[in-house]
Short mmCIF file of C-alpha atoms in Angstrom, two decimals:
data_model
loop_
_atom_site.label_atom_id
_atom_site.label_comp_id
_atom_site.label_asym_id
_atom_site.label_seq_id
_atom_site.Cartn_x
_atom_site.Cartn_y
_atom_site.Cartn_z
CA UNK A 50 149.00 184.75 98.79
CA UNK A 51 150.92 186.34 95.89
CA UNK A 52 151.81 190.02 96.12
CA UNK A 53 148.99 190.58 98.57
CA UNK A 54 146.32 188.86 96.46
CA UNK A 55 145.03 185.35 95.97
CA UNK A 56 147.08 182.89 93.96
CA UNK A 57 145.42 182.41 90.55
CA UNK A 58 145.41 178.70 89.71
CA UNK A 59 144.64 176.77 86.52
CA UNK A 60 144.11 173.01 86.79
CA UNK A 61 144.80 170.98 83.66
CA UNK A 62 142.92 167.73 84.14
CA UNK A 63 140.50 168.90 86.83
CA UNK A 64 138.15 165.87 86.74
CA UNK A 65 140.89 163.29 87.35
CA UNK A 66 141.97 162.12 90.79
CA UNK A 67 144.73 164.75 91.16
CA UNK A 68 142.45 167.51 89.89
CA UNK A 69 139.67 166.56 92.30
CA UNK A 70 142.13 166.39 95.21
CA UNK A 71 143.53 169.79 94.24
CA UNK A 72 140.07 171.32 94.29
CA UNK A 73 139.49 169.77 97.71
CA UNK A 74 142.61 171.49 99.06
CA UNK A 75 141.70 174.79 97.36
CA UNK A 76 138.21 174.69 98.86
CA UNK A 77 139.80 174.79 102.32
CA UNK A 78 141.64 178.04 101.49
CA UNK A 79 139.36 180.28 99.40
CA UNK A 80 141.04 183.36 100.87
CA UNK A 81 144.42 182.23 99.47
CA UNK A 82 143.69 180.57 96.10
CA UNK A 83 141.37 181.46 93.22
CA UNK A 84 140.47 178.97 90.46
CA UNK A 85 140.80 180.80 87.13
CA UNK A 86 140.96 177.86 84.71
CA UNK A 87 139.85 174.23 84.49
CA UNK A 88 140.18 171.60 81.77
CA UNK A 89 138.92 168.08 81.16
CA UNK A 90 139.23 165.47 78.42
CA UNK A 91 135.86 163.88 79.16
CA UNK A 92 133.36 163.84 82.08
CA UNK A 93 131.59 167.02 81.02
CA UNK A 94 128.99 166.69 83.77
CA UNK A 95 131.75 166.71 86.41
CA UNK A 96 133.47 169.64 84.74
CA UNK A 97 130.16 171.51 84.69
CA UNK A 98 129.70 170.92 88.42
CA UNK A 99 133.20 172.26 89.04
CA UNK A 100 132.53 175.33 86.92
CA UNK A 101 129.29 176.02 88.74
CA UNK A 102 131.04 175.84 92.11
CA UNK A 103 134.31 177.66 91.35
CA UNK A 104 133.21 180.00 88.54
CA UNK A 105 136.53 179.92 86.61
CA UNK A 106 137.27 182.44 83.89
CA UNK A 107 138.11 179.64 81.41
CA UNK A 108 137.12 175.99 80.88
CA UNK A 109 138.99 174.01 78.20
CA UNK A 110 137.59 170.91 76.45
CA UNK A 111 138.85 168.98 73.40
CA UNK A 112 136.05 169.46 70.88
CA UNK A 113 133.24 171.80 69.92
CA UNK A 114 130.75 168.99 70.58
CA UNK A 115 131.97 168.74 74.16
CA UNK A 116 131.86 172.51 74.46
CA UNK A 117 128.18 172.41 73.46
CA UNK A 118 127.55 169.63 76.00
CA UNK A 119 129.26 171.65 78.73
CA UNK A 120 127.38 174.81 77.82
CA UNK A 121 124.04 172.96 78.07
CA UNK A 122 125.03 171.47 81.41
CA UNK A 123 125.96 174.88 82.78
CA UNK A 124 122.63 176.31 81.61
CA UNK A 125 123.76 179.87 82.24
CA UNK A 126 124.98 179.09 85.76
CA UNK A 127 128.58 180.19 85.09
CA UNK A 128 128.14 183.40 83.10
CA UNK A 129 131.76 184.53 83.35
CA UNK A 130 133.24 181.20 82.20
CA UNK A 131 134.54 181.16 78.62
CA UNK A 132 134.71 177.73 76.98
CA UNK A 133 137.80 177.11 74.85
CA UNK A 134 138.39 174.07 72.65
CA UNK A 135 141.35 172.15 71.27
CA UNK A 136 144.85 171.26 72.50
CA UNK A 137 146.22 174.72 71.63
CA UNK A 138 143.82 176.14 74.19
CA UNK A 139 145.62 174.23 76.94
CA UNK A 140 148.86 175.96 76.00
CA UNK A 141 147.09 179.31 75.89
CA UNK A 142 145.63 178.78 79.36
CA UNK A 143 148.94 177.53 80.79
CA UNK A 144 150.75 180.66 79.56
CA UNK A 145 147.95 183.16 80.28
CA UNK A 146 149.19 186.31 82.07
CA UNK A 147 146.21 186.01 84.42
CA UNK A 148 147.45 182.63 85.69
CA UNK A 149 150.07 182.44 88.44
CA UNK A 150 150.17 178.68 88.98
CA UNK A 151 149.42 175.63 86.84
CA UNK A 152 148.53 172.22 88.22
CA UNK A 153 149.62 169.87 85.41
CA UNK A 154 147.50 166.78 86.02
CA UNK A 155 146.92 165.58 82.44
CA UNK A 156 147.98 161.94 82.06
CA UNK A 157 150.51 161.04 79.38
CA UNK A 158 152.63 162.77 76.75
CA UNK A 159 149.66 165.01 75.87
CA UNK A 160 150.65 167.13 78.84
CA UNK A 161 154.08 168.05 77.46
CA UNK A 162 153.15 171.10 75.35
CA UNK A 163 151.05 172.89 78.02
CA UNK A 164 153.76 172.16 80.60
CA UNK A 165 156.33 173.68 78.25
CA UNK A 166 154.09 176.72 77.81
CA UNK A 167 153.84 177.18 81.58
CA UNK A 168 157.61 176.73 81.98
CA UNK A 169 158.49 179.22 79.26
CA UNK A 170 156.27 181.89 80.81
CA UNK A 171 157.67 181.53 84.32
CA UNK A 172 154.68 180.01 86.09
CA UNK A 173 154.64 178.14 89.37
CA UNK A 174 154.30 174.69 87.78
CA UNK A 175 152.90 171.94 89.98
CA UNK A 176 153.96 168.86 88.06
CA UNK A 177 151.75 165.82 88.49
CA UNK A 178 152.31 164.88 84.83
CA UNK A 179 155.54 162.88 85.08
CA UNK A 180 155.53 162.30 81.33
CA UNK A 181 156.46 165.95 80.77
CA UNK A 182 159.87 165.10 82.22
CA UNK A 183 160.05 161.52 80.94
CA UNK A 184 159.41 162.75 77.39
CA UNK A 185 160.76 166.31 77.68
CA UNK A 186 163.96 165.58 79.61
CA UNK A 187 166.65 168.22 79.09
CA UNK A 188 164.46 170.18 76.65
CA UNK A 189 161.83 170.64 79.34
CA UNK A 190 164.35 171.50 82.08
CA UNK A 191 165.97 174.09 79.79
CA UNK A 192 162.55 175.72 79.37
CA UNK A 193 162.10 175.80 83.16
CA UNK A 194 165.48 177.50 83.63
CA UNK A 195 165.19 180.03 80.80
CA UNK A 196 161.59 180.89 81.64
CA UNK A 197 162.31 181.32 85.35
CA UNK A 198 159.53 178.90 86.30
CA UNK A 199 159.20 177.41 89.79
CA UNK A 200 158.97 173.64 89.29
CA UNK A 201 157.29 171.79 92.16
CA UNK A 202 156.89 167.99 91.99
CA UNK A 203 153.50 166.59 93.00
CA UNK A 204 154.17 162.85 92.74
CA UNK A 205 154.34 161.79 96.39
CA UNK A 206 157.83 160.29 95.98
CA UNK A 207 159.37 163.33 94.29
CA UNK A 208 157.61 165.72 96.62
CA UNK A 209 159.12 163.73 99.51
CA UNK A 210 162.64 164.10 98.07
CA UNK A 211 162.02 167.80 97.42
CA UNK A 212 160.83 168.35 100.99
CA UNK A 213 164.00 166.73 102.33
CA UNK A 214 166.27 169.11 100.41
CA UNK A 215 167.12 172.81 100.97
CA UNK A 216 165.31 175.45 98.94
CA UNK A 217 168.53 176.46 97.18
CA UNK A 218 169.11 173.92 94.39
CA UNK A 219 172.79 174.89 94.30
CA UNK A 220 173.23 173.04 97.61
CA UNK A 221 171.79 169.75 96.32
CA UNK A 222 174.83 168.13 94.63
CA UNK A 223 177.03 168.46 97.71
CA UNK A 224 174.35 166.95 99.94
CA UNK A 225 173.02 163.99 97.93
CA UNK A 226 174.83 160.67 97.80
CA UNK A 227 171.75 158.96 96.36
CA UNK A 228 167.98 158.88 96.71
CA UNK A 229 165.65 155.98 97.49
CA UNK A 230 162.24 155.95 95.81
CA UNK A 231 159.76 153.82 97.71
CA UNK A 232 157.12 151.71 95.96
CA UNK A 233 154.12 149.96 97.46
CA UNK A 234 154.50 146.93 95.20
CA UNK A 235 150.92 147.33 93.99
CA UNK A 236 148.22 144.66 94.08
CA UNK A 237 150.48 141.82 92.86
CA UNK A 238 153.43 142.17 95.22
CA UNK A 239 152.95 138.68 96.65
CA UNK A 240 151.17 137.00 93.76
CA UNK A 241 152.84 134.13 91.90
CA UNK A 242 154.30 135.70 88.72
CA UNK A 243 153.20 132.61 86.77
CA UNK A 244 149.55 133.63 87.32
CA UNK A 245 149.86 137.24 86.14
CA UNK A 246 148.81 136.40 82.60
CA UNK A 247 145.25 135.95 83.89
CA UNK A 248 145.01 139.36 85.61
CA UNK A 249 141.91 141.39 84.75
CA UNK A 250 141.84 145.21 84.39
CA UNK A 251 139.74 145.52 87.55
CA UNK A 252 142.29 143.51 89.52
CA UNK A 253 145.15 145.60 88.17
CA UNK A 254 143.36 148.81 89.12
CA UNK A 255 142.67 147.73 92.71
CA UNK A 256 145.63 149.47 94.37
CA UNK A 257 146.00 148.55 98.06
CA UNK A 258 146.95 152.05 99.30
CA UNK A 259 146.24 154.82 96.79
CA UNK A 260 143.14 155.98 94.90
CA UNK A 261 144.26 156.71 91.33
CA UNK A 262 143.06 156.71 87.74
CA UNK A 263 143.02 153.47 85.77
CA UNK A 264 146.11 154.11 83.66
CA UNK A 265 148.36 155.02 86.59
CA UNK A 266 146.91 152.12 88.62
CA UNK A 267 147.95 149.65 85.92
CA UNK A 268 151.38 151.30 85.82
CA UNK A 269 151.65 150.77 89.56
CA UNK A 270 150.73 147.10 89.14
CA UNK A 271 153.46 146.58 86.51
CA UNK A 272 155.89 148.93 88.34
CA UNK A 273 156.12 151.01 85.19
CA UNK A 274 154.91 153.91 87.28
CA UNK A 275 158.07 153.57 89.36
CA UNK A 276 160.14 153.16 86.21
CA UNK A 277 158.83 156.49 84.91
CA UNK A 278 159.46 158.04 88.34
CA UNK A 279 163.11 156.97 88.12
CA UNK A 280 163.42 158.93 84.87
CA UNK A 281 161.53 161.87 86.36
CA UNK A 282 163.85 161.92 89.40
CA UNK A 283 166.93 161.94 87.20
CA UNK A 284 165.83 165.26 85.66
CA UNK A 285 164.19 166.86 88.69
CA UNK A 286 167.22 166.42 90.93
CA UNK A 287 169.99 166.30 88.29
CA UNK A 288 171.13 162.80 89.27
CA UNK A 289 172.94 159.99 87.50
CA UNK A 290 171.14 156.63 87.16
CA UNK A 291 173.52 155.20 89.79
CA UNK A 292 172.22 157.75 92.30
CA UNK A 293 168.63 156.45 92.11
CA UNK A 294 167.45 153.33 93.90
CA UNK A 295 164.04 151.72 94.36
CA UNK A 296 162.79 149.75 97.35
CA UNK A 297 159.42 148.11 98.02
CA UNK A 298 157.71 149.60 101.08
CA UNK A 299 154.22 148.04 101.26
CA UNK A 300 152.82 150.39 103.92
CA UNK A 301 153.35 153.58 101.82
CA UNK A 302 154.19 155.60 104.94
CA UNK A 303 157.74 156.61 104.03
CA UNK A 304 157.27 158.32 100.69
CA UNK A 305 160.94 158.45 99.73
CA UNK A 306 164.38 159.16 101.20
CA UNK A 307 167.56 161.13 100.60
CA UNK A 308 170.81 159.45 101.60
CA UNK A 309 173.23 162.31 102.26
CA UNK A 310 176.95 162.40 101.59
CA UNK A 311 177.61 162.03 105.34
CA UNK A 312 175.43 158.83 105.41
CA UNK A 313 172.52 160.57 107.14
CA UNK A 314 169.11 159.53 105.78
CA UNK A 315 166.31 162.09 105.47
CA UNK A 316 162.79 160.76 104.93
CA UNK A 317 159.35 162.30 104.51
CA UNK A 318 156.50 160.36 106.14
CA UNK A 319 152.76 160.76 105.96
CA UNK A 320 149.46 159.07 105.26
CA UNK A 321 149.03 157.88 101.63
CA UNK A 322 146.95 160.91 100.61
CA UNK A 323 147.81 163.00 97.54
CA UNK A 324 146.40 166.11 99.18
CA UNK A 325 149.63 166.37 101.21
CA UNK A 326 152.04 166.96 98.27
CA UNK A 327 149.37 169.02 96.52
CA UNK A 328 149.02 171.33 99.53
CA UNK A 329 152.79 171.66 99.76
CA UNK A 330 153.03 172.57 96.08
CA UNK A 331 150.29 175.17 96.40
CA UNK A 332 151.79 176.81 99.50
CA UNK A 333 155.56 176.37 99.00
CA UNK A 334 157.68 177.49 100.79
CA UNK A 335 155.04 177.74 103.52
CA UNK A 336 152.56 175.00 104.45
CA UNK A 337 148.77 174.93 104.60
CA UNK A 338 146.22 172.47 105.94
CA UNK A 339 145.63 169.67 103.41
CA UNK A 340 142.64 167.78 104.77
CA UNK A 341 144.68 164.59 105.17
CA UNK A 342 144.67 162.66 108.42
CA UNK A 343 147.66 162.66 110.75
CA UNK A 344 149.79 159.57 111.25
CA UNK A 345 148.90 157.49 114.31
CA UNK A 346 152.36 156.23 115.25
CA UNK A 347 151.04 153.93 117.97
CA UNK A 348 148.77 152.23 115.46
CA UNK A 349 151.20 151.99 112.55
CA UNK A 350 152.70 148.58 113.07
CA UNK A 351 155.97 147.53 111.44
CA UNK A 352 157.39 149.42 108.47
CA UNK A 353 158.94 146.87 106.11
CA UNK A 354 161.15 147.00 103.03
CA UNK A 355 161.77 144.51 100.23
CA UNK A 356 163.88 144.33 97.11
CA UNK A 357 161.98 144.91 93.86
CA UNK A 358 161.48 141.49 92.23
CA UNK A 359 162.69 141.72 88.61
CA UNK A 360 160.70 138.61 87.66
CA UNK A 361 157.44 140.15 88.85
CA UNK A 362 158.34 143.71 87.74
CA UNK A 363 160.57 143.37 84.66
CA UNK A 364 159.81 146.89 83.41
CA UNK A 365 161.73 148.67 86.15
CA UNK A 366 165.10 147.91 84.59
CA UNK A 367 163.91 149.46 81.31
CA UNK A 368 163.99 152.90 82.93
CA UNK A 369 167.64 152.59 83.91
CA UNK A 370 168.47 151.22 80.46
CA UNK A 371 166.65 154.15 78.84
CA UNK A 372 168.56 156.69 80.94
CA UNK A 373 171.83 155.11 79.87
CA UNK A 374 170.69 154.87 76.24
CA UNK A 375 170.54 157.44 73.43
CA UNK A 376 168.42 160.59 73.48
CA UNK A 377 164.78 159.69 73.00
CA UNK A 378 164.91 156.24 74.61
CA UNK A 379 162.70 157.41 77.47
CA UNK A 380 160.23 158.80 74.92
CA UNK A 381 159.99 155.36 73.29
CA UNK A 382 159.42 153.64 76.63
CA UNK A 383 156.67 156.04 77.68
CA UNK A 384 154.86 155.98 74.32
CA UNK A 385 154.93 152.18 74.06
CA UNK A 386 153.70 151.82 77.62
CA UNK A 387 150.77 154.21 77.08
CA UNK A 388 149.67 152.21 74.05
CA UNK A 389 150.18 148.86 75.80
CA UNK A 390 148.25 149.86 78.92
CA UNK A 391 145.35 151.13 76.81
CA UNK A 392 145.33 147.81 74.94
CA UNK A 393 145.30 145.87 78.20
CA UNK A 394 142.46 147.98 79.63
CA UNK A 395 140.31 147.38 76.55
CA UNK A 396 141.01 143.64 76.67
CA UNK A 397 143.20 143.39 73.57
CA UNK A 398 146.33 142.03 75.27
CA UNK A 399 147.13 140.19 78.50
CA UNK A 400 148.64 141.97 81.50
CA UNK A 401 151.99 140.27 80.95
CA UNK A 402 152.07 141.43 77.32
CA UNK A 403 152.47 145.06 78.44
CA UNK A 404 156.17 144.43 79.08
CA UNK A 405 156.49 142.49 75.83
CA UNK A 406 155.11 145.42 73.83
CA UNK A 407 157.44 147.84 75.62
CA UNK A 408 160.48 145.67 74.91
CA UNK A 409 159.50 145.20 71.27
CA UNK A 410 159.13 148.95 70.75
CA UNK A 411 162.49 149.73 72.34
CA UNK A 412 164.27 147.02 70.31
CA UNK A 413 162.69 148.37 67.11
CA UNK A 414 163.36 152.05 67.78
CA UNK A 415 166.75 152.11 69.49
CA UNK A 416 168.74 152.15 66.24
CA UNK A 417 166.74 155.12 64.90
CA UNK A 418 167.50 157.47 67.77
CA UNK A 419 169.92 160.37 67.71
CA UNK A 420 170.42 163.79 69.30
CA UNK A 421 167.16 165.57 70.19
CA UNK A 422 166.83 169.29 70.86
CA UNK A 423 163.23 170.38 70.29
CA UNK A 424 159.71 169.47 71.37
CA UNK A 425 158.76 168.69 67.78
CA UNK A 426 161.60 166.17 67.54
CA UNK A 427 160.54 164.55 70.81
CA UNK A 428 156.93 164.29 69.68
CA UNK A 429 158.02 162.82 66.34
CA UNK A 430 159.77 160.03 68.25
CA UNK A 431 156.65 159.64 70.36
CA UNK A 432 154.49 159.25 67.23
CA UNK A 433 156.85 156.72 65.61
CA UNK A 434 157.06 154.73 68.84
CA UNK A 435 153.29 154.53 69.14
CA UNK A 436 153.04 153.14 65.60
CA UNK A 437 155.65 150.49 66.43
CA UNK A 438 153.85 149.67 69.70
CA UNK A 439 150.47 149.33 67.96
CA UNK A 440 152.04 146.87 65.51
CA UNK A 441 153.46 144.90 68.44
CA UNK A 442 150.05 144.91 70.13
CA UNK A 443 148.63 143.12 67.10
CA UNK A 444 151.30 140.44 67.49
CA UNK A 445 150.47 139.90 71.17
CA UNK A 446 146.68 140.23 70.86
CA UNK A 447 144.63 137.57 72.60
#
């Protein structure tokens, strides 16, 4: 509850896996949370079903054609729902005075501007869009501070770190020696690296533990998801690259750990269910029921840990290199990876070429980078990097 009334929530990306899980948690607490805004890039039928059930004040879609499709699907069943179109509408919704909290679940750099809008206007920002930090970096964190926003990580790993730390951020530097981000290893953890060139999109998207969208599933298979999480953690917790470590934990029970200055280790455990960090973000600093199952400790079996294999997951090192590189290096890495993953999913390049495209883009762009201080400058680097990546994709095309 906020000031004696329900929390007013907007979900950016409501038809994706995070959006659907968020709505599942909200549906368990209708007395605490009200859905006031939804958005989707596609899947208008699913968005219509959500609008009919939750009756939001606003639904945002990319184009007028999709707005017409949504309006026909609603067929008058959501009379109070206004349909807004275009990317500017996402920023308008994220900064709306009638919105208390924003679930940022849009995949990719497209989520940066609405996240900035929410930060600048002091919202409770539930950040499932890691690219806002990977691309935005210090510019984004400055907006959070100056706007007085409450930034709550939703990635399971960063939520785990957050839950292990005190509420007062001023206490963090004295407590943290380093953090350990756990990674499942994805579907190819034990596969011979020499065979990865033959991987199909369906194989890459078959994650052993988590149910996710196709792009993030491919990122998990290449470990680029963990690479981006390293960059995200640097900004969320104000760490140096040397204070961030990654370990393979195939069972996905320990979601991440804080190694304290006194050598104590604090860990957050739970079932691999995104409703847990979502529920924590929605209720912070309290807790509410998430719908996830409880751990059965007697049935768990061994919890194991392995070193990340740089031959199988060569992209992980790119994150540390980007953090130690010039301003904008993380923007290049993210943009190239988005283009490369899309090319792999549509069959243009092989799975192993994703890393090749990323490396080519970084090599081409690194000499062009300099100080960055605005969102427009960041997005200009993003645009240039995508053009370089698309050229590299043509070189590596099947």
